[in-house]
Coordinates of C-alpha atoms in Angstrom, one line a residue:
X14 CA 38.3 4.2 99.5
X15 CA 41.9 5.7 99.0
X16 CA 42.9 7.1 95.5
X17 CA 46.8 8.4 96.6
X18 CA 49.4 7.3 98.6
X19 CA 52.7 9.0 99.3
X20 CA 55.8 6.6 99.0
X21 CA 58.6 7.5 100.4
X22 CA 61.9 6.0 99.2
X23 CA 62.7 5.0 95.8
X24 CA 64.5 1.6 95.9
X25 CA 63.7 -1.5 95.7
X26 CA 60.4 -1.5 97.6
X27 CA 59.0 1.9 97.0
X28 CA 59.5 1.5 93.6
X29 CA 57.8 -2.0 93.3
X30 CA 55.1 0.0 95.8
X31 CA 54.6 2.1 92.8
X32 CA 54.2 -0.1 90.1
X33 CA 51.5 -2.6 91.9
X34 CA 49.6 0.4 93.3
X35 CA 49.1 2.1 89.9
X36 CA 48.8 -0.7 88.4
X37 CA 45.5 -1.0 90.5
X38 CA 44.6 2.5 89.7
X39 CA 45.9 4.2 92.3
X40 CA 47.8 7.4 92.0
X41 CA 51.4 7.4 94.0
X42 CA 53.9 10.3 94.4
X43 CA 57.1 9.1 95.1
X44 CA 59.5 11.0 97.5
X45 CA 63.5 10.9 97.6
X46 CA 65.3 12.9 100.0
X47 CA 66.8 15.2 98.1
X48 CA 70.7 13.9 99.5
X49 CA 69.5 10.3 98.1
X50 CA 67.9 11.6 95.0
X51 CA 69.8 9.4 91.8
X52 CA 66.5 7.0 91.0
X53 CA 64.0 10.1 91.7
X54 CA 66.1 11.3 88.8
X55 CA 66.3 8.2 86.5
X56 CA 62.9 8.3 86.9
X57 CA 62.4 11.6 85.9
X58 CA 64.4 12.2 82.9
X59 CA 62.6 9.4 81.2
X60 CA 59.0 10.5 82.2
X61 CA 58.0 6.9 83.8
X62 CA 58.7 3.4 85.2
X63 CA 59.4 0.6 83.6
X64 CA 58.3 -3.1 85.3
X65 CA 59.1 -6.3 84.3
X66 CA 58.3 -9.3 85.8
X67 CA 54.9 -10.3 87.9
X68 CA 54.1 -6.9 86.8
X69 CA 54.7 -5.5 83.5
X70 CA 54.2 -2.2 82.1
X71 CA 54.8 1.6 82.2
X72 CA 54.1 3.6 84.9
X73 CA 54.0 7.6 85.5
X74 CA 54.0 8.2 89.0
X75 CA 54.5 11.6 90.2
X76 CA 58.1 12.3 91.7
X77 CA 59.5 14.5 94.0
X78 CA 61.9 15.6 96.8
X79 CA 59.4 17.5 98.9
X80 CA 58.7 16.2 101.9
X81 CA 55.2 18.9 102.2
X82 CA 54.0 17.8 98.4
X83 CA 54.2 14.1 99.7
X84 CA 52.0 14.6 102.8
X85 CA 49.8 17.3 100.8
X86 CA 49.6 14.6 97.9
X87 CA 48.0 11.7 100.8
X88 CA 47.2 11.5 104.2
X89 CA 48.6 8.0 103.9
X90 CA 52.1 7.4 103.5
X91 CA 54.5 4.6 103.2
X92 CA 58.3 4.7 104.2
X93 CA 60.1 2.1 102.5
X94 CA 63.5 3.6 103.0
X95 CA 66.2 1.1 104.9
X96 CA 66.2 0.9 108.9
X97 CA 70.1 3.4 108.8
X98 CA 68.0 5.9 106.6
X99 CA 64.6 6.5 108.6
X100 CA 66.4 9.5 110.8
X101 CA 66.7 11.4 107.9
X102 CA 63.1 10.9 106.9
X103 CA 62.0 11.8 110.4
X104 CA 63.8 15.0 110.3
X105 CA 61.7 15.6 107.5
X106 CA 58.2 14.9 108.9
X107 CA 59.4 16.8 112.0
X108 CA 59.2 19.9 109.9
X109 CA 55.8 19.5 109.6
X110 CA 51.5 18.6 110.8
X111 CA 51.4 15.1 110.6
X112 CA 48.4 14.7 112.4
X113 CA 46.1 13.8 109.5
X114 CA 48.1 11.6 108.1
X115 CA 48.7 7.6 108.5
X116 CA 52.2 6.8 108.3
X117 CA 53.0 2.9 107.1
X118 CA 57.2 1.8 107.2
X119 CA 57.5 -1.1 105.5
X120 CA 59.3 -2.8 106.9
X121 CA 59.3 -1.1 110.6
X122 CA 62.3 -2.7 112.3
X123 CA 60.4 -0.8 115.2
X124 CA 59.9 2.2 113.3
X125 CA 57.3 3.2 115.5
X126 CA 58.9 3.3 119.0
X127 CA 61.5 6.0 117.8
X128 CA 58.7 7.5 115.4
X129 CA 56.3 7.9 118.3
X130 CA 58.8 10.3 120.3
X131 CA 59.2 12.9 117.3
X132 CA 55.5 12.9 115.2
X133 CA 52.2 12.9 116.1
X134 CA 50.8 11.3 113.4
X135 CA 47.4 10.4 113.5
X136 CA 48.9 6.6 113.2
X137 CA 52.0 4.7 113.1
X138 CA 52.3 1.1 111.5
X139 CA 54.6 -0.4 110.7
X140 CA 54.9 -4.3 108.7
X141 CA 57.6 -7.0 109.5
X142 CA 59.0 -7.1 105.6
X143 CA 58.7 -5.8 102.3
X144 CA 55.7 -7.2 100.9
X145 CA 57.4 -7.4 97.5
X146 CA 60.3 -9.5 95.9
X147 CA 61.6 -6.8 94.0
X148 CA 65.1 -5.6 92.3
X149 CA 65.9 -2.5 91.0
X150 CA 67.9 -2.8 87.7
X151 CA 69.9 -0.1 86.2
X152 CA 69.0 2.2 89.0
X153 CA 72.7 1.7 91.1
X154 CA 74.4 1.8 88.1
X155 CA 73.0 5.2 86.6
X156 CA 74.0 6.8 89.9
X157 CA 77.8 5.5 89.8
X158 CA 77.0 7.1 86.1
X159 CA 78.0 3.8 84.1
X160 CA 74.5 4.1 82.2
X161 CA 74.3 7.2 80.3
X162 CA 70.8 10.0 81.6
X163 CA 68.6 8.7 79.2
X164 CA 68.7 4.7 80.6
X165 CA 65.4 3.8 82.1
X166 CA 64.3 3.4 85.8
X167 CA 63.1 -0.9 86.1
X168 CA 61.7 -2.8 88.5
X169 CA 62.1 -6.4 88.4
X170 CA 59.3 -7.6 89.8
X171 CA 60.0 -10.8 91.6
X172 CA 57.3 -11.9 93.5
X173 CA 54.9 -11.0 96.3
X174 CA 54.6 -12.3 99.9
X175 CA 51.2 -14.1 100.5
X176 CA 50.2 -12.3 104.0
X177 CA 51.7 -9.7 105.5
X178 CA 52.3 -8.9 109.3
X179 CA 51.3 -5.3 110.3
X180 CA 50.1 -3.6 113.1
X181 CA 49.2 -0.1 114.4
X182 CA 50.3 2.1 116.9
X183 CA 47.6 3.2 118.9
X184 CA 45.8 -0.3 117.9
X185 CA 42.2 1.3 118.0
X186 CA 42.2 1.7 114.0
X187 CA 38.3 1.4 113.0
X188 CA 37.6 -1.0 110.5
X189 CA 37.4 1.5 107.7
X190 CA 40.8 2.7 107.9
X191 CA 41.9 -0.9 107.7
X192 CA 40.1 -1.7 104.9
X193 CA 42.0 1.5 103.2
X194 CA 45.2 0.3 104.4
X195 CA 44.8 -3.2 103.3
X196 CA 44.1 -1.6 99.8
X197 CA 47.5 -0.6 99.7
X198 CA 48.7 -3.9 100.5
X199 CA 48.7 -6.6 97.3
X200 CA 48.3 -9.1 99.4
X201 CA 46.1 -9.6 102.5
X202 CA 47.3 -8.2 106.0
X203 CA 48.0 -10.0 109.2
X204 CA 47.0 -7.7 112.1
X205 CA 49.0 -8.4 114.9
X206 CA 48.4 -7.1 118.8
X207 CA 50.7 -4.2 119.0
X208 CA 54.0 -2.9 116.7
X209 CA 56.8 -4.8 119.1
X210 CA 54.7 -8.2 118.0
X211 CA 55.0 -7.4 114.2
X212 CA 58.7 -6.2 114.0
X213 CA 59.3 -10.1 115.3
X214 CA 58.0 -11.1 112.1
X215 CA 61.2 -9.9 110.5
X216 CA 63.0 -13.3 109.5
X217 CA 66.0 -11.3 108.1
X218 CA 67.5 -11.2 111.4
X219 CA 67.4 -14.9 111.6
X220 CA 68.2 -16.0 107.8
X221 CA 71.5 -13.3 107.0
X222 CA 73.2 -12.3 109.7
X223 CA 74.4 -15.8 110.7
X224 CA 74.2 -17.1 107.3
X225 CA 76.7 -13.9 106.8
X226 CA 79.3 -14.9 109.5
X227 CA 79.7 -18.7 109.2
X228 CA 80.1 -18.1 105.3
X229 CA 82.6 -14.8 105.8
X230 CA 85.6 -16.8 104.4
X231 CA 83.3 -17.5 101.2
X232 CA 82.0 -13.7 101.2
X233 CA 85.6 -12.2 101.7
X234 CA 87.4 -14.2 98.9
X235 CA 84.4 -15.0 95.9
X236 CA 83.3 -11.2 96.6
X237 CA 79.6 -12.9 97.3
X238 CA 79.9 -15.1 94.1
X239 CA 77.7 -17.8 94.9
X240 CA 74.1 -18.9 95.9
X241 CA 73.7 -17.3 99.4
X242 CA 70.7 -19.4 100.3
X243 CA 71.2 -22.4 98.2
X244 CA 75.4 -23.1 98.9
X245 CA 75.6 -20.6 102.3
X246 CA 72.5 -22.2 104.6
X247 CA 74.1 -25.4 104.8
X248 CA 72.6 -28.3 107.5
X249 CA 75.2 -27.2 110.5
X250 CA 74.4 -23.6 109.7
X251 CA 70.6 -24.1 109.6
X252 CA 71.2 -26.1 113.0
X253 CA 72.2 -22.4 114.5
X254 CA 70.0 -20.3 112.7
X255 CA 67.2 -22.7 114.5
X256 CA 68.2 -21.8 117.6
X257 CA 68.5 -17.9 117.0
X258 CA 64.9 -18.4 115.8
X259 CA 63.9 -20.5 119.2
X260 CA 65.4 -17.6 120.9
X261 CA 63.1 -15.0 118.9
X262 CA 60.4 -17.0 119.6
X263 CA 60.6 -16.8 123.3
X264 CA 61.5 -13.3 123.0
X265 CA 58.1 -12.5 121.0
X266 CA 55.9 -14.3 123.3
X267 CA 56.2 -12.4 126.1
X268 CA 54.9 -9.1 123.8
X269 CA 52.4 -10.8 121.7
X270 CA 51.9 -14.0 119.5
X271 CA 54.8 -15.6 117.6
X272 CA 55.3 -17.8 114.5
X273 CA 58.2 -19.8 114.0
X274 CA 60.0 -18.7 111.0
X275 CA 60.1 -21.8 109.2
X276 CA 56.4 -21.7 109.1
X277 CA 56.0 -18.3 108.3
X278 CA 58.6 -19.0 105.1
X279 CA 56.0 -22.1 104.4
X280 CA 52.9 -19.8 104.4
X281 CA 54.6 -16.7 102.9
X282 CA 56.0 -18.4 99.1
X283 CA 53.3 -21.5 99.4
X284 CA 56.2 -24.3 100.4
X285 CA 55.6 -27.2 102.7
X286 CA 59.2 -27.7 103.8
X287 CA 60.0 -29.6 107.0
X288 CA 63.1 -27.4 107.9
X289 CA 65.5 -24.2 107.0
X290 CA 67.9 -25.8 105.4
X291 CA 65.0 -27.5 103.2
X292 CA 63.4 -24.3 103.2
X293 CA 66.8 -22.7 101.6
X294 CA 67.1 -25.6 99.1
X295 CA 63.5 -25.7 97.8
X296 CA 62.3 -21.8 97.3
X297 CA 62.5 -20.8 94.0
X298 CA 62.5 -16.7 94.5
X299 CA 65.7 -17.8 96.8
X300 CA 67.3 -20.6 95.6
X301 CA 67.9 -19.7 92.2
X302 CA 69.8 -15.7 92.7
X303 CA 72.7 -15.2 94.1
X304 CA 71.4 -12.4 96.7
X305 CA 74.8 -12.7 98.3
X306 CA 76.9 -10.1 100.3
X307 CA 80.0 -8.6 98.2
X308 CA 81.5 -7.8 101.6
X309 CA 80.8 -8.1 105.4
X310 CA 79.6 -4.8 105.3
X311 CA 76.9 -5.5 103.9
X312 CA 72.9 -4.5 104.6
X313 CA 72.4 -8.2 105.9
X314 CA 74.5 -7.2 108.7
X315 CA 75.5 -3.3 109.0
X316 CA 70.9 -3.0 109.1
X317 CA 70.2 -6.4 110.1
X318 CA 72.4 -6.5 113.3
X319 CA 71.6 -3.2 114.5
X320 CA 68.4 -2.6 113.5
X321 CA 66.7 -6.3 114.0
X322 CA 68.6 -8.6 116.6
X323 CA 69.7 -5.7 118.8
X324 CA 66.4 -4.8 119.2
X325 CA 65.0 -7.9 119.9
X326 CA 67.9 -8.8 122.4
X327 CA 67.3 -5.8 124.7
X328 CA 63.8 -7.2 124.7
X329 CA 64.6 -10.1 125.7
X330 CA 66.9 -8.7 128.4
X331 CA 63.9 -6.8 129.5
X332 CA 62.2 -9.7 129.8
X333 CA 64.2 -11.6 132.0
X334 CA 66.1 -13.5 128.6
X335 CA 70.0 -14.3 127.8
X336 CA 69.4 -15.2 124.3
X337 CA 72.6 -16.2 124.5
X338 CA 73.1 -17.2 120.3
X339 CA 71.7 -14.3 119.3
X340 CA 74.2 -12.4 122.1
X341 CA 77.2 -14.2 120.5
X342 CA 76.4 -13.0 117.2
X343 CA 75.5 -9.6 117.7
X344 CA 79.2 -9.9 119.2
X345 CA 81.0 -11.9 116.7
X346 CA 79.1 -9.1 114.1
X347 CA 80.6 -6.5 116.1
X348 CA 84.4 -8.0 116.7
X349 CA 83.8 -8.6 112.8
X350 CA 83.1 -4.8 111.5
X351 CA 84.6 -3.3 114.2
X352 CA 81.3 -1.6 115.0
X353 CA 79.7 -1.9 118.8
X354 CA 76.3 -3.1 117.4
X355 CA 75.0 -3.4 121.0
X356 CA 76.2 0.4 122.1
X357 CA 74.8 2.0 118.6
X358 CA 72.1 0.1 117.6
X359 CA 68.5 -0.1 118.4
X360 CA 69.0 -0.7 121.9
X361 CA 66.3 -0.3 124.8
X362 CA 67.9 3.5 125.3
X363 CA 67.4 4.3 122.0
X364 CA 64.0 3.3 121.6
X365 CA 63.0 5.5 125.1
X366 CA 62.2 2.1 126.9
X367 CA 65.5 1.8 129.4
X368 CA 63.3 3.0 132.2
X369 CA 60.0 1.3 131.7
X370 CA 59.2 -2.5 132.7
X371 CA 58.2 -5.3 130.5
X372 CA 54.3 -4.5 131.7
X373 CA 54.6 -0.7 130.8
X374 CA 56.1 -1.5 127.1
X375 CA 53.2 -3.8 126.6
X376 CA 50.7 -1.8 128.0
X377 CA 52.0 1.2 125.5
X378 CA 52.5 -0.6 122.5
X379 CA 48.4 -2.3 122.9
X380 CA 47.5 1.3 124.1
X381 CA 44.1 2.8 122.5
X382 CA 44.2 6.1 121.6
X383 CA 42.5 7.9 124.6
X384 CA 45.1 6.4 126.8
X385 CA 48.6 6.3 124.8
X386 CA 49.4 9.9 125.3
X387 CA 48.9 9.5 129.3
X388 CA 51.5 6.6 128.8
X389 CA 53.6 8.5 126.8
X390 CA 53.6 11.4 129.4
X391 CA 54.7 9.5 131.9
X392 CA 58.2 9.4 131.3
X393 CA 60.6 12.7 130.3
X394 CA 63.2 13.4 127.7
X395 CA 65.7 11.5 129.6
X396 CA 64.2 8.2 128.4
X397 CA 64.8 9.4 124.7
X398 CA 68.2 8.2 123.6
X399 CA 70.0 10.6 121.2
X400 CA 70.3 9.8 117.2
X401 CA 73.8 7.6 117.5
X402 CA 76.0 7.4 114.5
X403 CA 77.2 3.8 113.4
X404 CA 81.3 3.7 113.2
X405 CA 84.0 2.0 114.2
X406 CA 84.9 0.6 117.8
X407 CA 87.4 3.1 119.1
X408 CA 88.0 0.4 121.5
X409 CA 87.7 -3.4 121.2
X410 CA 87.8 -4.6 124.7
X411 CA 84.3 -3.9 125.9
X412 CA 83.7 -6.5 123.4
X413 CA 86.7 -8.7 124.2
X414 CA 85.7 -9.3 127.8
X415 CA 82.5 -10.1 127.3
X416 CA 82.2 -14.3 128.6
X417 CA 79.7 -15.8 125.7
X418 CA 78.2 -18.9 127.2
X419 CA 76.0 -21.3 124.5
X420 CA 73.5 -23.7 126.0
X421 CA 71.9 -25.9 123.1
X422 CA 68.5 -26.8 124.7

């Protein structure tokens, strides 16, 4: 039975982490790098953590901007930083024996693939979402200093998602340890094969991004004033974003099982829609805030485009797919924020699977673990892609002459 866990990240998610798990009685340290350290302070000058919401009450986690008192406080820790900022957390866990501990990103957006290249920790996991609804209020605005040092921390808490997706990398986790993990879940877990099978369970790469581009007009002149899901995921919008998801879906199933996302919507907020734009229309957490991007460089594309549909593109390539919607995105995205999402993001190079087939990958990922060293072994640095840094296209016209043919099947 755990009594600690580490969090790592203090935003919206590791905060709302916080607040459910010592609200259940379990004791949290929460860890901000020390470059990214404005709530960690908010939270500190006042003592303790203030939720409203699903969750009310004051709570006095332990904070701090060691990376060795997080992994000294648990051997289980959860990294709830955004996809652009887990580099910088693995530098830190480089630094030191992870080989106890159990390391949980939430969500993954393949987390473990890079992960497993740089730590030995004794697992990797990673889930396809935040299992919270959560919003951070005051915390952005005490570190643009609009809120004077003695404004409280607060977690809005929203909601919670009814199952989550998870899985572990190597998969052999005794039953045990998954009964520990679960406790640090408020909601029960999905276990899925392998880690490539639960980071297609993350629907934000098919709700923003396109959502995103067909609104841009919108975004670029209200500033993101108005009702992203609600006004933005209109009927002919929906119509693409169902094809993106077809896509995924094809993609997944050749790594594992796969859920479409309008069901997963239905079973994760307790709806019984009959389709995305219904979906958009009818959910209450979503329908009813704004949640909109102020600009195009926004998280729902400058994260979601690299760190979700590039990924599973290059899969898909791998596996003998065009995906050709979410191709013409990822390069509409790119043309868009003059950023070569395809070159910089999650591609199969950076996640040290260029060289490996579609068996190999799958073989690793379901690996037990007697026999995911040997796979690891097999292959050399050159398969490790270095860190790339996202910025602007110094050149537009690898984009440019890219064809982009769309087949509606």
């Amino acid at each position: 039975m755990i009594t600690s866990v580490s969090i790592v990240g203090i935003g919206n998610c590791g905060s709302a982490f916080a607040v459910d798990l010592e609200n259940r009685g379990i004791k949290v340290l929460l860890y901000a790098h020390p470059n990214h350290s404005a709530n960690a302070n908010a939270i500190r000058s006042n003592g303790y953590l203030d939720s409203i919401g699903e969750v009310k009450g004051r709570f006095y986690p332990v904070v701090s901007t060691s990376m060795q008192a997080a992994l000294r406080f648990s051997t289980i820790v959860v990294v709830t930083v955004p996809a652009y900022a887990q580099n910088d957390i693995l530098v830190e866990l480089e630094k030191h024996d992870t080989s106890n501990h159990v390391i949980i990103a939430a969500s993954g957006n393949f987390f473990s693939l890079i992960a497993r290249n740089r730590i030995r920790a004794r697992y990797l996991l990673e889930t396809s979402a935040s299992p919270f609804g959560s919003r951070i209020l005051d915390g952005k605005r005490y570190e643009q200093g609009l809120l004077s040092s003695d404004a409280h921390h607060c977690v809005h808490m929203l909601g919670f998602k009814s199952v989550m997706p998870i899985a572990s990398l190597p998969t052999d986790m005794n039953e045990d340890l998954r009964s520990d993990i679960s406790a640090v879940f408020p909601r029960p877990l999905k276990w899925c094969s392998n880690v490539i099978e639960a980071a297609f369970y993350n629907f934000n790469g098919v709700l923003h991004p396109i959502t995103a581009v067909m609104n841009a007009g919108w975004v670029e002149h209200t500033k993101g004033d108005f009702y992203f899901y609600r006004q933005g995921m209109t009927p002919s919008v929906t119509k693409i974003m169902q094809q993106i998801d077809n896509e995924r879906v094809a993609i997944a199933s050749r790594y594992g099982q796969a859920t479409s996302c309008l069901k997963q919507m239905n079973t994760y907020y307790g709806l019984n829609v009959g389709s995305l734009n219904e979906f958009a229309e009818n959910s209450t957490l979503h329908s009813t805030m704004k949640v909109c991007p102020t600009s195009m460089q926004h998280r729902y594309l400058v994260e979601d485009l690299p760190y979700v549909l590039v990924p599973w593109y290059e899969l898909g390539v791998k596996a003998g797919l065009e995906s050709p919607f979410i191709r013409s995105l990822i390069l509409w995205s790119s043309m868009i924020n003059g950023t070569d999402y395809l070159g910089v993001g999650r591609n199969l190079k950076a996640l040290g699977l260029e060289s490996w087939t579609l068996d190999e990958i799958v073989d690793m990922v379901s690996a037990k673990s007697d026999t995911l060293e040997v796979g690891l072994s097999k292959y050399g640095k050159q398969d490790c892609a270095p860190v790339l840094m996202m910025g602007p296209l110094k050149d537009m016209s690898a984009i440019s002459k890219c064809s982009i043919r769309v087949e509606i099947s």
